[in-house]
Coordinates of C-alpha atoms and ligand atoms in Angstrom, one line a residue:
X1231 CA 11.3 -2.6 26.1
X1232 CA 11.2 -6.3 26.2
X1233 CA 8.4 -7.7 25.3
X1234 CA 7.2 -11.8 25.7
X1235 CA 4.7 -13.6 24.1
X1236 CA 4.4 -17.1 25.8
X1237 CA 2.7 -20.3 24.3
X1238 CA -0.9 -20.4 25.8
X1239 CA -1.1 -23.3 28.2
X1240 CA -5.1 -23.4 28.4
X1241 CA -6.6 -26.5 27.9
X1242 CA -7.4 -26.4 23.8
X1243 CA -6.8 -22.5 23.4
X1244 CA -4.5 -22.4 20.2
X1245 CA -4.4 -18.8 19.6
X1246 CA -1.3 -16.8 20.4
X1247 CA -1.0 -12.7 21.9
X1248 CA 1.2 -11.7 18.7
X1249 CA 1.9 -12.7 15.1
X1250 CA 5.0 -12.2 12.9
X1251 CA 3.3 -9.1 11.9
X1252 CA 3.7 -7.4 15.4
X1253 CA 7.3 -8.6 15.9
X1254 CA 8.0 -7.0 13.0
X1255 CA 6.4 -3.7 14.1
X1256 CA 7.9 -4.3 17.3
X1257 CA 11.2 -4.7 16.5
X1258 CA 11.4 -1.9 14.1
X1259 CA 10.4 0.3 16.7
X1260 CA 13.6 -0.3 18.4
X1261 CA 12.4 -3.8 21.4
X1262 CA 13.2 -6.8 21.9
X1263 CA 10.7 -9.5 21.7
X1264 CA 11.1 -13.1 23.1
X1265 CA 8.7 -15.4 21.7
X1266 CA 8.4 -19.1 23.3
X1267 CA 9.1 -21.7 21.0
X1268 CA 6.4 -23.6 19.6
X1269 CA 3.8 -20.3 20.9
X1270 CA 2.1 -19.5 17.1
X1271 CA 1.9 -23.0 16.0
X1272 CA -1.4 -23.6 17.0
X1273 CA -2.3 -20.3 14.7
X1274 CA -0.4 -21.4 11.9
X1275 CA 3.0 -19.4 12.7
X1276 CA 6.1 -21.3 12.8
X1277 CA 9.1 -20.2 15.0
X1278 CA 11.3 -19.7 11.5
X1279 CA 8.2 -17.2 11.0
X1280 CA 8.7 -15.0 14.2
X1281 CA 12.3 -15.3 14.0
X1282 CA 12.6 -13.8 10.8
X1283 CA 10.4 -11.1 11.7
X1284 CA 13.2 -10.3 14.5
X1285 CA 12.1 -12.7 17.7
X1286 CA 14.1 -14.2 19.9
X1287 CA 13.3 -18.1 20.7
X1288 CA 13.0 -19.1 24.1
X1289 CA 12.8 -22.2 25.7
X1290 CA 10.3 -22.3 28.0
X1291 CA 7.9 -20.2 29.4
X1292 CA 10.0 -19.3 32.6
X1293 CA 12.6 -18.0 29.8
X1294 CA 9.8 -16.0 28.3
X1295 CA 8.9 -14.6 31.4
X1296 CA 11.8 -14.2 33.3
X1297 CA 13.4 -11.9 30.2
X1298 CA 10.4 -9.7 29.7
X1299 CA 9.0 -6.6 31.0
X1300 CA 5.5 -7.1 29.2
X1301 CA 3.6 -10.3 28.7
X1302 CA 1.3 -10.1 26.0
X1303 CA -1.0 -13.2 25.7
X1304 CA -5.0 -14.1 24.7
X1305 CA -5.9 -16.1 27.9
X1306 CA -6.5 -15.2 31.7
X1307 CA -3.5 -17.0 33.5
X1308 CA -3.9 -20.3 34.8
X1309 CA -2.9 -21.2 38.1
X1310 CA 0.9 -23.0 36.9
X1311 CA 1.2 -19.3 35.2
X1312 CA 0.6 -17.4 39.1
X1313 CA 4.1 -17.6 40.4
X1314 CA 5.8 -16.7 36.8
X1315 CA 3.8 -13.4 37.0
X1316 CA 6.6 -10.9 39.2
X1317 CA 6.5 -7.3 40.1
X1318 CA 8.3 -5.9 36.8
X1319 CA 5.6 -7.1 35.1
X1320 CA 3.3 -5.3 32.9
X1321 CA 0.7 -7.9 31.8
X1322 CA -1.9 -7.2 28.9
X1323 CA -4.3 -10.3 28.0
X1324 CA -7.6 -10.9 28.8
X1325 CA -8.0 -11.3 32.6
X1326 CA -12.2 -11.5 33.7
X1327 CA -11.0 -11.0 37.3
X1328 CA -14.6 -11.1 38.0
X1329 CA -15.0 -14.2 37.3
X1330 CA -12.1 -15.9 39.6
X1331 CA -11.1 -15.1 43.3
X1332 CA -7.6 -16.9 42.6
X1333 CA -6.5 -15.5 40.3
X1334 CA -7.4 -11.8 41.4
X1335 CA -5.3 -12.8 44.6
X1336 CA -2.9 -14.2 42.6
X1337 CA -2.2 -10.7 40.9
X1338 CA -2.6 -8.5 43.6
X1339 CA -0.1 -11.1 45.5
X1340 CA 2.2 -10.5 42.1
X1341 CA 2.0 -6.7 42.4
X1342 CA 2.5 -6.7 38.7
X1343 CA 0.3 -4.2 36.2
X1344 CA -2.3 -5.9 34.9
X1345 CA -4.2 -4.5 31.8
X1346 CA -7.1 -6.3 30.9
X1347 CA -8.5 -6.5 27.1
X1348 CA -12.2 -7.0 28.3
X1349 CA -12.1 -3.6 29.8
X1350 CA -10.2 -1.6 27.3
X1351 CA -13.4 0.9 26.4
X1352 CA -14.1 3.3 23.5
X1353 CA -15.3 6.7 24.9
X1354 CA -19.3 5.6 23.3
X1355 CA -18.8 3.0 25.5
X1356 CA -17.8 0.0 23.2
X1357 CA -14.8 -2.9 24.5
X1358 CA -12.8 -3.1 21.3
X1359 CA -10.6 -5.9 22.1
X1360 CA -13.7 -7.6 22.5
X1361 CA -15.5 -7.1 19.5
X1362 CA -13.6 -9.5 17.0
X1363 CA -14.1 -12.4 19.4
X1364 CA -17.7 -11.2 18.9
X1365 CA -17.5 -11.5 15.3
X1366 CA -16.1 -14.7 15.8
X1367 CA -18.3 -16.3 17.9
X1368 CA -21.4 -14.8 16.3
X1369 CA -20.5 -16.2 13.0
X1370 CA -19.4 -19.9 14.3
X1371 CA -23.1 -19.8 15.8
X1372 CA -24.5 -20.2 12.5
X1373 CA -21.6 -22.7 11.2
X1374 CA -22.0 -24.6 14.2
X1375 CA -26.3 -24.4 14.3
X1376 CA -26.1 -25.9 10.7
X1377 CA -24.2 -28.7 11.7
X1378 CA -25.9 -29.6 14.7
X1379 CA -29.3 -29.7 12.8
X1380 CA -28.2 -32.6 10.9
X1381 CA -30.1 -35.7 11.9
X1382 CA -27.1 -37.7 12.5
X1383 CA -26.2 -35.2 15.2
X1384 CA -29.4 -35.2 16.8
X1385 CA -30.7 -32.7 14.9
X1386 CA -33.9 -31.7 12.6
X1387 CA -33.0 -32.9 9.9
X1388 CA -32.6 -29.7 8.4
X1389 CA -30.5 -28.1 5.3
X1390 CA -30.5 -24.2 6.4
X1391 CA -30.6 -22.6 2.9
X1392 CA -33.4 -25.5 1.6
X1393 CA -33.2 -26.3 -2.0
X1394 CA -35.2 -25.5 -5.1
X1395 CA -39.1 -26.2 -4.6
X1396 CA -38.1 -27.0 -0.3
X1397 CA -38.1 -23.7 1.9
X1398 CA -34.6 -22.9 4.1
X1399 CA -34.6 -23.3 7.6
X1400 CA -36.1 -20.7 10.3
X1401 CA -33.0 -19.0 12.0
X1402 CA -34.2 -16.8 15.7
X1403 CA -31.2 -14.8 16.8
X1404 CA -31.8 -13.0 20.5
X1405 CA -30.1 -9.5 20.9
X1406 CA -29.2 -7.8 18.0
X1407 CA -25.7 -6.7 19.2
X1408 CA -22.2 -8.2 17.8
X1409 CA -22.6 -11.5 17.8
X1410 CA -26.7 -11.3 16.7
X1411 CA -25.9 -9.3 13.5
X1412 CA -23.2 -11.4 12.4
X1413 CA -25.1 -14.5 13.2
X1414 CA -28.0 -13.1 11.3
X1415 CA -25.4 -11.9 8.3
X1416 CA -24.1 -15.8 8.3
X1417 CA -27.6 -17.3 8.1
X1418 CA -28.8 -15.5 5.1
X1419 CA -26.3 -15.5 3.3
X1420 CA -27.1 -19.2 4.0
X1421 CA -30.4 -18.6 2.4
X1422 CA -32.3 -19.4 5.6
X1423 CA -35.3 -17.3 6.9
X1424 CA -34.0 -15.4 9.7
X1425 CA -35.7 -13.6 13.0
X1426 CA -33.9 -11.0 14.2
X1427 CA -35.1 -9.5 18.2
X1428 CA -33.5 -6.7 20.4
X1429 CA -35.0 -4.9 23.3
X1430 CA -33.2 -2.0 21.4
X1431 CA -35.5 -0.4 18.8
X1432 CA -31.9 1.6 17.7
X1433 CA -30.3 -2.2 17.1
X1434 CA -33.7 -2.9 15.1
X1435 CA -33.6 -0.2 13.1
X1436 CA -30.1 -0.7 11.8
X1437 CA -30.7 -4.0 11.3
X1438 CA -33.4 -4.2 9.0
X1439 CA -32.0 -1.0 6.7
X1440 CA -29.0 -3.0 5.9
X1441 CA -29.8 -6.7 6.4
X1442 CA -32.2 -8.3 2.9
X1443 CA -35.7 -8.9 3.3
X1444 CA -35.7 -12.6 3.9
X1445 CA -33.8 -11.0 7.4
X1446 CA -37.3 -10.1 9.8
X1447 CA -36.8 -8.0 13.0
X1448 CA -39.2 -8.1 16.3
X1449 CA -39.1 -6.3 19.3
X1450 CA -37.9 -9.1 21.8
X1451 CA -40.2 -9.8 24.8
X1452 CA -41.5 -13.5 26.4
X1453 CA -44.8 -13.5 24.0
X1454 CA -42.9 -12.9 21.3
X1455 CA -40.2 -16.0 21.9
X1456 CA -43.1 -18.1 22.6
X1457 CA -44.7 -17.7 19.7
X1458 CA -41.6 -18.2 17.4
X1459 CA -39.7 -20.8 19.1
X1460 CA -42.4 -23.2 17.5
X1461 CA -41.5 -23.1 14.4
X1462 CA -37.9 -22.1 14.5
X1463 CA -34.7 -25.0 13.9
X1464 CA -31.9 -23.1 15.4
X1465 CA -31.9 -20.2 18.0
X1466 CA -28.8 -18.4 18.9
X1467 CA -28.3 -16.4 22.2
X1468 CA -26.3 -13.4 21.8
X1469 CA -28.1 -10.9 24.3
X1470 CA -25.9 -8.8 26.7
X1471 CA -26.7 -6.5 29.6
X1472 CA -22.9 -5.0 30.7
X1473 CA -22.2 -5.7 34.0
X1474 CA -24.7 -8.0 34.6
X1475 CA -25.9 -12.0 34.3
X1476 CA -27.6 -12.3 31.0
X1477 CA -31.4 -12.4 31.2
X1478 CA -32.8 -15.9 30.7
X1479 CA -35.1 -15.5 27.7
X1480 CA -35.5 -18.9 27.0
X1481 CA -36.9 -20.8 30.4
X1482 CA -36.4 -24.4 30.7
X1483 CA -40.5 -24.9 30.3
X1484 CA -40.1 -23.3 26.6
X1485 CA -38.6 -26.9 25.2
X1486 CA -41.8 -28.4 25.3
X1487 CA -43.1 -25.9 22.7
X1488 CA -40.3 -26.7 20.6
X1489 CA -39.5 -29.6 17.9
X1490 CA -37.6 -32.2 18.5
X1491 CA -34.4 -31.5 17.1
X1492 CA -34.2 -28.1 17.6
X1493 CA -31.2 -26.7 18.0
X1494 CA -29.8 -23.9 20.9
X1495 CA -26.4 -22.5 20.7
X1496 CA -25.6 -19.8 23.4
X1497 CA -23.6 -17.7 23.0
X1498 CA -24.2 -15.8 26.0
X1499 CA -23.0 -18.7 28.1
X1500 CA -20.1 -16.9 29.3
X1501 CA -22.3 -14.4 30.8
X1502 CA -24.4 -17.4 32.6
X1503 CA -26.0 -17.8 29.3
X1504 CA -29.6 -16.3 28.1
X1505 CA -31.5 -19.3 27.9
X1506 CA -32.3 -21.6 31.4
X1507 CA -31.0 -24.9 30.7
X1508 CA -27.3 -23.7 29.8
X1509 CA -24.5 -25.0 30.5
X1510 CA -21.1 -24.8 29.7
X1511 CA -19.5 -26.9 27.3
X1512 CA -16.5 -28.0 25.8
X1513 CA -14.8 -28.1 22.0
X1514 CA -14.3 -32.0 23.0
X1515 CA -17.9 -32.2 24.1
X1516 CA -19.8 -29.2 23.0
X1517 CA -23.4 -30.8 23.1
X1518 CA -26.1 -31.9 25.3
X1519 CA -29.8 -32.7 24.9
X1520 CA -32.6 -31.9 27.0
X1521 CA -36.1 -32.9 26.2
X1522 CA -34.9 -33.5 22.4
X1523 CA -33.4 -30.1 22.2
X1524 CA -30.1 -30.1 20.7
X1525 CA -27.7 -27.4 23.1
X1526 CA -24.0 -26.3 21.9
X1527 CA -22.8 -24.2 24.8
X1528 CA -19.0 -23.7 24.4
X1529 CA -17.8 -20.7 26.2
X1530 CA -14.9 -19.8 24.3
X1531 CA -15.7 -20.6 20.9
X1532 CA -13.1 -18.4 19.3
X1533 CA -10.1 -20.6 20.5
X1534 CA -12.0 -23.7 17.5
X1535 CA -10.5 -21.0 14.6
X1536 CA -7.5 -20.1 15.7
X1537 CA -6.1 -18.7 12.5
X1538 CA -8.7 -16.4 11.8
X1539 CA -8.6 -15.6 15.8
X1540 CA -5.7 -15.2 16.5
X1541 CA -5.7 -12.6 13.5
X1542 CA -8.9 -10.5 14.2
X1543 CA -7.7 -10.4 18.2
X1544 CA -3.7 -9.0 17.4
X1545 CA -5.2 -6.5 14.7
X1546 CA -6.8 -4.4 17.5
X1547 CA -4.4 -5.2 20.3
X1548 CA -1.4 -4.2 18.2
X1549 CA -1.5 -0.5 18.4
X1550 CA -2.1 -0.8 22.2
X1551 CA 0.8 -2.6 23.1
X1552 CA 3.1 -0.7 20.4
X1553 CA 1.8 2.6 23.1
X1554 CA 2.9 0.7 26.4
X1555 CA 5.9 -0.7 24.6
X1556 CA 7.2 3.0 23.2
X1557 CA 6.0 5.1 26.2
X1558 CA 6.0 2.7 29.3
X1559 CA 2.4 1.7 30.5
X1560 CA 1.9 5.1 32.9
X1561 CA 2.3 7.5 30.4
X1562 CA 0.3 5.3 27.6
X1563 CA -2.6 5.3 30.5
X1564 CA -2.3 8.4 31.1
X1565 CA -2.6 9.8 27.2
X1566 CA -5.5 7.5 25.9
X1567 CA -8.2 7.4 28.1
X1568 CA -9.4 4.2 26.2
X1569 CA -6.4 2.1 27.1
X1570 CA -6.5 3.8 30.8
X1571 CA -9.9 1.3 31.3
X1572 CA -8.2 -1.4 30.6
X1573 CA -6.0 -0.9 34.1
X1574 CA -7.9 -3.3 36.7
X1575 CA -4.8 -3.8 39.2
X1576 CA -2.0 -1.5 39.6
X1577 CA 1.0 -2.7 41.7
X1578 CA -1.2 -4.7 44.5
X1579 CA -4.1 -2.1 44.2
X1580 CA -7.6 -3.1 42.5
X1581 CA -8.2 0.0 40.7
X1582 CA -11.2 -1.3 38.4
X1583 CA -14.0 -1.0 41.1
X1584 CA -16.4 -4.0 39.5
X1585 CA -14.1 -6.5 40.4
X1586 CA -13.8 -5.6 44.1
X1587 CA -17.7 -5.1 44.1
X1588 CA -18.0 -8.8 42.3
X1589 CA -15.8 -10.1 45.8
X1590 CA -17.9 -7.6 48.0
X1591 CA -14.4 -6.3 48.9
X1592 CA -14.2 -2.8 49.3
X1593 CA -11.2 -0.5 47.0
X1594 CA -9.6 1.0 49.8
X1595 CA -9.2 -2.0 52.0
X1596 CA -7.1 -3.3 49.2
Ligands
NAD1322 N1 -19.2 -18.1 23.8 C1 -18.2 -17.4 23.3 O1 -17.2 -17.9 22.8 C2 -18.4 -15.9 23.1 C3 -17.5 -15.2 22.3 C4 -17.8 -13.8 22.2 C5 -18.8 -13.2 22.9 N2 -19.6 -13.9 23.7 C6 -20.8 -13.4 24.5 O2 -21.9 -13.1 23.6 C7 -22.7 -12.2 24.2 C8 -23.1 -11.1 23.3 O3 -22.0 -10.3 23.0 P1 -22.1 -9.0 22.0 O4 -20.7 -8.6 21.8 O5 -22.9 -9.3 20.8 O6 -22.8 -8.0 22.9 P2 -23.6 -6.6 22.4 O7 -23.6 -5.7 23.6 O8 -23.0 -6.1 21.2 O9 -25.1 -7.1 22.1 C9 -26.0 -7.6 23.1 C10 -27.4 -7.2 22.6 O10 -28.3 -7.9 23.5 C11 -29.4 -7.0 23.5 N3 -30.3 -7.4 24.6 C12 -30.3 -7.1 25.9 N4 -31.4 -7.7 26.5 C13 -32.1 -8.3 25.6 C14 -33.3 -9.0 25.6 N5 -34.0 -9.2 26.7 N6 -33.8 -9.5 24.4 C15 -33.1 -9.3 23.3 N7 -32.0 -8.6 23.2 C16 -31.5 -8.1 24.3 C17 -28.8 -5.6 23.7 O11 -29.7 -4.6 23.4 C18 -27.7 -5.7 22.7 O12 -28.1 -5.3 21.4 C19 -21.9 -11.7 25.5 O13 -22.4 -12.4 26.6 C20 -20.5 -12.1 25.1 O14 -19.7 -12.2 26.3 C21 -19.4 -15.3 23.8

């Protein structure tokens, strides 16, 4: 098959759909791959790089496009990308159809195959292209908290681990999923105090067998954020309910009750966020204050660490597209179930039924 990795053409998104690494794999296993020039730089992969792992250099990204059978890249297409996207496509990158009318038009207009990473689901129910970017993310939260509680920045005035004879910083991390366990990992390993709540008394339990003691865990309910957003420096949002708007656990009355220079980093924001006053923010511009509360709100955090992104994301895609590339993307679909999810429009056809329900359009008017 030919395969094509363009350069990502989102505004700041640096990461690329496939390393040296994969070419390699690729190319061993008897395809062609066409990368466009200049695509890995932004992840620390030159084109010398992919060429010696067997790539062809394209270009541009109509080259790319218009040589290839399968696009594999990280980001949803943008609007310049609609009319590169043809029938004999198969495309595998993350899509959230739900999320934009356009460009689910756009690829039921294409009547390509699009396989979506988001949707890609483990039989117990777990997205595994998605987890790494919530390793990412959940990680940066701390990384990011720390700086943004430094007093030039706005913030408290705060060193997170503390020093000798001074006690650390008080960490609150909603939802003990992905992103809440690494965050908690990050901060105390910090050294700072750390408050760990879930609705999930499964997620708690885990938690506090294998996190140290200075790591607390608390059933998560309004009382219980009230009473420790008080005296807490940085809270990270990483709650998830699938399918749904994240719940808004931290209401816009709540800042009040906090100290000035407090910081909020959502994580959730690309769910609508978990906390009221969210909004999302930028890599350029990630911060905002409201009532002296620090918020850092950037909805594709990931794409700031491209090396290690980039990295995490193409070890779990890898085998998936090696499948569509050695057997064609029906009979891939049709052996592994888990990869089958991942189909959300078939040749014109919506055949993921969330993302007609998100458009209220109905599957067989399609
Ligand atoms: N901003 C970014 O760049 C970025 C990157 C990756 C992931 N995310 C987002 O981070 C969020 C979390 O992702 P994840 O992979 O950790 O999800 P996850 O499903 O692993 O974890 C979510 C957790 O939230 C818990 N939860 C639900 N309701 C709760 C409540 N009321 N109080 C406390 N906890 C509650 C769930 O029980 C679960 O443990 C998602 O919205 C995801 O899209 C954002």
């Amino acid at each position: 098959m030919k395969i094509g990795v363009p350069k990502e053409i989102k505004n700041n998104e640096n990461r690329v759909g496939m390393t040296p690494a994969g070419v390699f794999e690729l190319t061993k296993n008897k395809h062609t791959v066409y990368v466009q020039k200049g695509a890995g730089f932004g992840s620390g992969f030159s084109d010398l790089d992919y060429i010696n792992a067997g790539a062809i250099i394209l270009e541009t990204i109509t080259d790319v496009y218009t040589s290839s059978d399968m696009i594999v890249k990280v980001k949803e297409p943008i609007e310049e990308e609609y009319p590169l996207i043809q029938s004999h496509h198969v495309v595998f990158t993350y899509f959230h159809f739900a999320s934009s009318e356009p460009l689910t038009k756009a690829m039921l207009k294409s009547e390509a195959v699009c396989i979506a990473y988001e949707t890609v689901e483990d039989k117990d129910g777990t997205l595994p292209l998605l987890t790494p970017m919530s390793e990412v993310a959940g990680r940066m939260a701390i990384q990011q908290g720390a700086k943004y509680l430094e007093k030039p920045i706005k913030g408290r005035g705060v060193l997170l681990g503390g020093v000798p004879g001074v006690p650390p910083g008080r960490v609150l991390v909603l939802g003990a999923g992905i992103v809440g366990i690494q965050a908690a990992k990050m901060a105390a390993g910090l050294g700072a105090h750390v408050t760990i709540m879930d609705i999930s008394m499964k997620k708690l339990r885990y938690v506090n067998d294998v996190m140290p003691s200075h790591v607390v865990t608390e059933f998560s309910s309004e009382y219980n954020i009230r009473k420790r957003i008080k005296d807490h420096d940085l809270i990270v949002g990483g709650v998830l309910l699938k399918g749904a708007k994240a719940p808004k656990l931290i209401t816009r009355d709540m800042l009040k009750d906090m100290r000035p220079g407090t910081v909020l980093v959502d994580v959730a924001v690309d769910q609508g966020g978990c906390m009221e006053t969210t909004k999302a923010t930028t890599h350029e511009d990630p911060t905002f204050i409201i009532d002296d509360v620090v918020h850092y709100c950037v909805a594709n955090m990931p794409g700031a660490v491209p090396y290690t992104s980039t990295l995490a994301l193409t070890n779990v895609t890898l085998p998936y597209v090696i499948n569509l590339a050695n057997q064609g993307w029906e009979k891939a679909c049709k052996k592994d179930k888990t990869l089958a999810k991942g189909l959300n429009i078939v040749k014109g056809k919506i055949v993921y039924e969330e993302i007609a329900e998100a458009f209220n359009w109905s599957v067989d008017a399609m």
